[in-house]
Amino acid sequence: MDVDPRLYEQIAVNDNDIHNIIMSYLVHNCFKETVESFIACTGMKQPSDYLEDMEKRKRIYQFALEGNALKAIELTEQMATNLLEKNKDLHFDLLSLHFVELVCSRKCTEALEFAQMKLTPFGKEQKYVEKLEDFMALLAYEEPEKSPMFHLLSLEYRQHVAESLNRAILAHGNHPTYTAMERLIQQTTVVRQCLNQEHAKDGPPPFSLKDFLKS
């Protein structure tokens, strides 16, 4: 059985808590103009330290999303010194974006040279070998977007790398890597799963955000 809405509809929610949840989401995703409008409408205190870096993070995110990984790397090194040196997985993913852009532009010779210079050194560690093989295999196809590794050319892959980079920069600045909204959903999901396990068949069903938003 599900939770009776009457059990929580009477619980008051502080407006400041709602504002902080919204602000956390806007700041995390670099919606600078919206943040400024939201502050003006609510009278919230301006998070100056976040706003100062938000535009830089937004530019880095956009460059990564567009596949301009070298520019994203350059700006990241300026903003968060040694971040990529300490996070080899992320560094590899960013370099792989540039390799993919060269392949998509049919600059195969340049792509091969870039791979030999920048990506091949990662092959000294076993965990990168399979990834390297997948990327290098793209060179064997006249139409790499129709290859079995087509997902490496997708917007979804670039979004994954861009979001990982954004979280890493936030962590480097000692800021939360997940929004308050995400943490609430994560915690709610875990609680519902624990209740379901504890009460077995009589417990509430697994939490579904989609179903919750419809309720």
mmCIF file of C-alpha atoms in Angstrom:
data_model
loop_
_atom_site.group_PDB
_atom_site.id
_atom_site.type_symbol
_atom_site.label_atom_id
_atom_site.label_comp_id
_atom_site.label_asym_id
_atom_site.label_seq_id
_atom_site.Cartn_x
_atom_site.Cartn_y
_atom_site.Cartn_z
ATOM 1 C CA MET A 1 0.000 0.000 0.000
ATOM 2 C CA ASP A 2 1.141 3.541 -0.614
ATOM 3 C CA VAL A 3 1.519 6.325 1.924
ATOM 4 C CA ASP A 4 -1.770 8.096 2.715
ATOM 5 C CA PRO A 5 -1.371 11.721 1.462
ATOM 6 C CA ARG A 6 -3.280 12.893 4.538
ATOM 7 C CA LEU A 7 -0.265 11.926 6.627
ATOM 8 C CA TYR A 8 1.966 14.581 5.029
ATOM 9 C CA GLU A 9 -0.329 17.185 3.484
ATOM 10 C CA GLN A 10 -0.708 18.936 6.841
ATOM 11 C CA ILE A 11 3.058 19.203 7.407
ATOM 12 C CA ALA A 12 4.210 22.785 6.917
ATOM 13 C CA VAL A 13 7.198 23.423 4.679
ATOM 14 C CA ASN A 14 9.317 26.487 5.317
ATOM 15 C CA ASP A 15 9.507 28.834 2.330
ATOM 16 C CA ASN A 16 13.229 29.348 2.959
ATOM 17 C CA ASP A 17 13.799 25.603 2.582
ATOM 18 C CA ILE A 18 11.977 25.618 -0.757
ATOM 19 C CA HIS A 19 13.975 28.638 -1.885
ATOM 20 C CA ASN A 20 17.248 26.958 -0.932
ATOM 21 C CA ILE A 21 16.320 23.811 -2.867
ATOM 22 C CA ILE A 22 15.518 25.848 -5.976
ATOM 23 C CA MET A 23 18.656 27.962 -5.579
ATOM 24 C CA SER A 24 20.796 24.842 -5.249
ATOM 25 C CA TYR A 25 19.445 23.520 -8.568
ATOM 26 C CA LEU A 26 19.914 26.820 -10.399
ATOM 27 C CA VAL A 27 23.467 27.342 -9.142
ATOM 28 C CA HIS A 28 24.517 23.762 -9.884
ATOM 29 C CA ASN A 29 23.320 24.077 -13.487
ATOM 30 C CA CYS A 30 24.806 27.552 -13.994
ATOM 31 C CA PHE A 31 21.547 29.414 -14.642
ATOM 32 C CA LYS A 32 23.136 32.713 -13.677
ATOM 33 C CA GLU A 33 20.453 35.073 -15.013
ATOM 34 C CA THR A 34 17.705 32.997 -13.413
ATOM 35 C CA VAL A 35 19.606 32.977 -10.112
ATOM 36 C CA GLU A 36 19.812 36.753 -10.163
ATOM 37 C CA SER A 37 16.082 37.069 -10.934
ATOM 38 C CA PHE A 38 15.220 34.540 -8.231
ATOM 39 C CA ILE A 39 17.282 36.444 -5.658
ATOM 40 C CA ALA A 40 15.570 39.690 -6.625
ATOM 41 C CA CYS A 41 12.107 38.110 -6.285
ATOM 42 C CA THR A 42 12.704 36.279 -2.997
ATOM 43 C CA GLY A 43 15.128 38.604 -1.246
ATOM 44 C CA MET A 44 17.524 35.744 -0.615
ATOM 45 C CA LYS A 45 21.117 36.442 0.287
ATOM 46 C CA GLN A 46 23.308 36.405 -2.787
ATOM 47 C CA PRO A 47 25.749 33.440 -2.780
ATOM 48 C CA SER A 48 28.661 35.549 -4.026
ATOM 49 C CA ASP A 49 31.219 32.747 -4.025
ATOM 50 C CA TYR A 50 29.014 30.614 -6.284
ATOM 51 C CA LEU A 51 28.053 33.421 -8.644
ATOM 52 C CA GLU A 52 31.681 34.354 -9.161
ATOM 53 C CA ASP A 53 32.505 30.933 -10.595
ATOM 54 C CA MET A 54 29.181 30.145 -12.218
ATOM 55 C CA GLU A 55 29.903 31.817 -15.542
ATOM 56 C CA LYS A 56 33.276 30.056 -15.750
ATOM 57 C CA ARG A 57 31.683 26.666 -15.056
ATOM 58 C CA LYS A 58 28.973 27.371 -17.603
ATOM 59 C CA ARG A 59 31.547 28.106 -20.322
ATOM 60 C CA ILE A 60 33.500 24.963 -19.483
ATOM 61 C CA TYR A 61 30.322 22.861 -19.506
ATOM 62 C CA GLN A 62 29.252 24.265 -22.879
ATOM 63 C CA PHE A 63 32.655 23.666 -24.459
ATOM 64 C CA ALA A 64 32.620 20.049 -23.264
ATOM 65 C CA LEU A 65 29.034 19.570 -24.446
ATOM 66 C CA GLU A 66 29.913 20.946 -27.888
ATOM 67 C CA GLY A 67 32.910 18.620 -28.129
ATOM 68 C CA ASN A 68 35.480 21.428 -27.836
ATOM 69 C CA ALA A 69 37.313 19.453 -25.182
ATOM 70 C CA LEU A 70 40.697 21.147 -25.526
ATOM 71 C CA LYS A 71 39.156 24.515 -24.638
ATOM 72 C CA ALA A 72 37.264 22.901 -21.758
ATOM 73 C CA ILE A 73 40.534 21.421 -20.493
ATOM 74 C CA GLU A 74 42.335 24.750 -20.819
ATOM 75 C CA LEU A 75 39.692 26.638 -18.830
ATOM 76 C CA THR A 76 39.434 23.862 -16.243
ATOM 77 C CA GLU A 77 43.173 24.009 -15.598
ATOM 78 C CA GLN A 78 42.896 27.774 -15.111
ATOM 79 C CA MET A 79 39.954 27.477 -12.734
ATOM 80 C CA ALA A 80 40.829 24.288 -10.839
ATOM 81 C CA THR A 81 44.569 23.751 -10.877
ATOM 82 C CA ASN A 82 45.662 20.084 -10.833
ATOM 83 C CA LEU A 83 42.072 18.826 -10.985
ATOM 84 C CA LEU A 84 42.580 16.806 -14.157
ATOM 85 C CA GLU A 85 46.017 15.674 -13.054
ATOM 86 C CA LYS A 86 44.399 14.097 -10.004
ATOM 87 C CA ASN A 87 41.335 12.807 -11.868
ATOM 88 C CA LYS A 88 42.731 10.684 -14.688
ATOM 89 C CA ASP A 89 39.378 9.135 -15.593
ATOM 90 C CA LEU A 90 37.881 12.552 -16.254
ATOM 91 C CA HIS A 91 40.991 13.701 -18.131
ATOM 92 C CA PHE A 92 40.786 10.642 -20.364
ATOM 93 C CA ASP A 93 37.094 11.233 -21.051
ATOM 94 C CA LEU A 94 37.735 14.844 -22.057
ATOM 95 C CA LEU A 95 40.604 13.895 -24.362
ATOM 96 C CA SER A 96 38.391 11.212 -25.883
ATOM 97 C CA LEU A 97 35.825 13.891 -26.778
ATOM 98 C CA HIS A 98 38.426 15.693 -28.863
ATOM 99 C CA PHE A 99 39.423 12.438 -30.528
ATOM 100 C CA VAL A 100 35.781 11.773 -31.400
ATOM 101 C CA GLU A 101 35.397 15.264 -32.888
ATOM 102 C CA LEU A 102 38.393 14.634 -35.139
ATOM 103 C CA VAL A 103 36.934 11.296 -36.238
ATOM 104 C CA CYS A 104 33.537 12.866 -36.957
ATOM 105 C CA SER A 105 35.274 15.559 -39.010
ATOM 106 C CA ARG A 106 36.952 12.754 -41.017
ATOM 107 C CA LYS A 107 40.388 13.962 -39.863
ATOM 108 C CA CYS A 108 41.553 10.397 -39.353
ATOM 109 C CA THR A 109 45.291 11.040 -39.647
ATOM 110 C CA GLU A 110 45.087 13.877 -37.123
ATOM 111 C CA ALA A 111 42.909 11.710 -34.869
ATOM 112 C CA LEU A 112 45.440 8.882 -34.972
ATOM 113 C CA GLU A 113 48.316 11.227 -34.171
ATOM 114 C CA PHE A 114 46.354 12.752 -31.297
ATOM 115 C CA ALA A 115 45.520 9.304 -29.931
ATOM 116 C CA GLN A 116 49.152 8.201 -30.074
ATOM 117 C CA MET A 117 50.310 11.330 -28.291
ATOM 118 C CA LYS A 118 47.548 11.898 -25.711
ATOM 119 C CA LEU A 119 45.474 8.727 -25.299
ATOM 120 C CA THR A 120 47.932 5.855 -25.754
ATOM 121 C CA PRO A 121 49.852 6.661 -22.509
ATOM 122 C CA PHE A 122 46.673 5.793 -20.586
ATOM 123 C CA GLY A 123 47.018 2.251 -21.945
ATOM 124 C CA LYS A 124 49.657 1.547 -19.320
ATOM 125 C CA GLU A 125 46.744 0.988 -16.959
ATOM 126 C CA GLN A 126 44.532 -2.001 -17.715
ATOM 127 C CA LYS A 127 41.247 -0.202 -16.979
ATOM 128 C CA TYR A 128 41.809 2.077 -19.987
ATOM 129 C CA VAL A 129 42.747 -0.630 -22.494
ATOM 130 C CA GLU A 130 39.185 -1.609 -23.451
ATOM 131 C CA LYS A 131 38.135 2.042 -23.732
ATOM 132 C CA LEU A 132 41.106 2.768 -25.975
ATOM 133 C CA GLU A 133 40.246 -0.175 -28.201
ATOM 134 C CA ASP A 134 36.666 1.079 -28.586
ATOM 135 C CA PHE A 135 37.779 4.574 -29.544
ATOM 136 C CA MET A 136 40.479 3.411 -31.922
ATOM 137 C CA ALA A 137 37.991 1.073 -33.604
ATOM 138 C CA LEU A 138 36.061 4.142 -34.791
ATOM 139 C CA LEU A 139 38.870 4.791 -37.277
ATOM 140 C CA ALA A 140 38.047 1.554 -39.088
ATOM 141 C CA TYR A 141 34.622 2.784 -40.213
ATOM 142 C CA GLU A 142 33.844 5.147 -43.081
ATOM 143 C CA GLU A 143 30.683 6.056 -41.181
ATOM 144 C CA PRO A 144 31.636 5.797 -37.487
ATOM 145 C CA GLU A 145 28.143 6.888 -36.462
ATOM 146 C CA LYS A 146 26.904 3.519 -37.809
ATOM 147 C CA SER A 147 29.566 1.498 -35.995
ATOM 148 C CA PRO A 148 28.923 -0.635 -32.886
ATOM 149 C CA MET A 149 30.584 2.185 -30.889
ATOM 150 C CA PHE A 150 28.166 4.841 -32.171
ATOM 151 C CA HIS A 151 27.232 5.782 -28.578
ATOM 152 C CA LEU A 152 30.676 7.365 -28.159
ATOM 153 C CA LEU A 153 29.642 9.953 -30.738
ATOM 154 C CA SER A 154 26.322 10.735 -29.089
ATOM 155 C CA LEU A 155 25.115 13.852 -27.324
ATOM 156 C CA GLU A 156 24.359 11.657 -24.308
ATOM 157 C CA TYR A 157 28.044 10.726 -23.994
ATOM 158 C CA ARG A 158 29.105 14.375 -24.185
ATOM 159 C CA GLN A 159 26.466 15.281 -21.588
ATOM 160 C CA HIS A 160 27.799 12.579 -19.282
ATOM 161 C CA VAL A 161 31.354 13.883 -19.547
ATOM 162 C CA ALA A 162 30.272 17.532 -19.198
ATOM 163 C CA GLU A 163 28.218 16.780 -16.084
ATOM 164 C CA SER A 164 31.063 14.762 -14.538
ATOM 165 C CA LEU A 165 33.391 17.695 -15.166
ATOM 166 C CA ASN A 166 30.920 20.139 -13.607
ATOM 167 C CA ARG A 167 30.626 17.971 -10.475
ATOM 168 C CA ALA A 168 34.406 17.637 -10.232
ATOM 169 C CA ILE A 169 34.901 21.418 -10.423
ATOM 170 C CA LEU A 170 32.259 21.926 -7.722
ATOM 171 C CA ALA A 171 33.952 19.348 -5.496
ATOM 172 C CA HIS A 172 37.316 21.023 -6.093
ATOM 173 C CA GLY A 173 35.814 24.262 -4.752
ATOM 174 C CA ASN A 174 34.337 22.443 -1.736
ATOM 175 C CA HIS A 175 30.795 22.910 -3.034
ATOM 176 C CA PRO A 176 28.079 20.207 -3.113
ATOM 177 C CA THR A 177 28.368 17.965 -6.145
ATOM 178 C CA TYR A 178 24.642 17.160 -6.155
ATOM 179 C CA THR A 179 21.729 19.552 -5.894
ATOM 180 C CA ALA A 180 19.519 19.523 -2.813
ATOM 181 C CA MET A 181 16.692 18.279 -5.057
ATOM 182 C CA GLU A 182 18.758 15.296 -6.205
ATOM 183 C CA ARG A 183 19.732 14.428 -2.631
ATOM 184 C CA LEU A 184 16.087 14.595 -1.521
ATOM 185 C CA ILE A 185 15.068 12.213 -4.297
ATOM 186 C CA GLN A 186 17.965 9.881 -3.487
ATOM 187 C CA GLN A 187 17.108 9.842 0.217
ATOM 188 C CA THR A 188 13.382 9.365 -0.457
ATOM 189 C CA THR A 189 14.128 6.452 -2.770
ATOM 190 C CA VAL A 190 16.334 4.754 -0.178
ATOM 191 C CA VAL A 191 13.761 5.250 2.602
ATOM 192 C CA ARG A 192 10.977 3.797 0.460
ATOM 193 C CA GLN A 193 13.177 0.832 -0.478
ATOM 194 C CA CYS A 194 13.963 0.172 3.199
ATOM 195 C CA LEU A 195 10.265 0.382 4.116
ATOM 196 C CA ASN A 196 9.392 -1.970 1.296
ATOM 197 C CA GLN A 197 11.967 -4.521 2.480
ATOM 198 C CA GLU A 198 10.955 -4.188 6.132
ATOM 199 C CA HIS A 199 7.232 -4.643 5.541
ATOM 200 C CA ALA A 200 7.575 -7.028 2.622
ATOM 201 C CA LYS A 201 4.268 -7.333 0.778
ATOM 202 C CA ASP A 202 2.504 -4.860 3.065
ATOM 203 C CA GLY A 203 5.093 -2.130 2.489
ATOM 204 C CA PRO A 204 4.766 0.744 0.022
ATOM 205 C CA PRO A 205 5.824 0.136 -3.576
ATOM 206 C CA PRO A 206 9.294 1.244 -4.737
ATOM 207 C CA PHE A 207 9.498 5.010 -5.067
ATOM 208 C CA SER A 208 8.844 6.304 -8.572
ATOM 209 C CA LEU A 209 9.428 9.993 -9.205
ATOM 210 C CA LYS A 210 7.277 9.776 -12.330
ATOM 211 C CA ASP A 211 4.331 8.365 -10.378
ATOM 212 C CA PHE A 212 4.903 10.801 -7.513
ATOM 213 C CA LEU A 213 4.693 13.820 -9.824
ATOM 214 C CA LYS A 214 1.373 12.492 -11.135
ATOM 215 C CA SER A 215 -0.098 12.160 -7.642
#
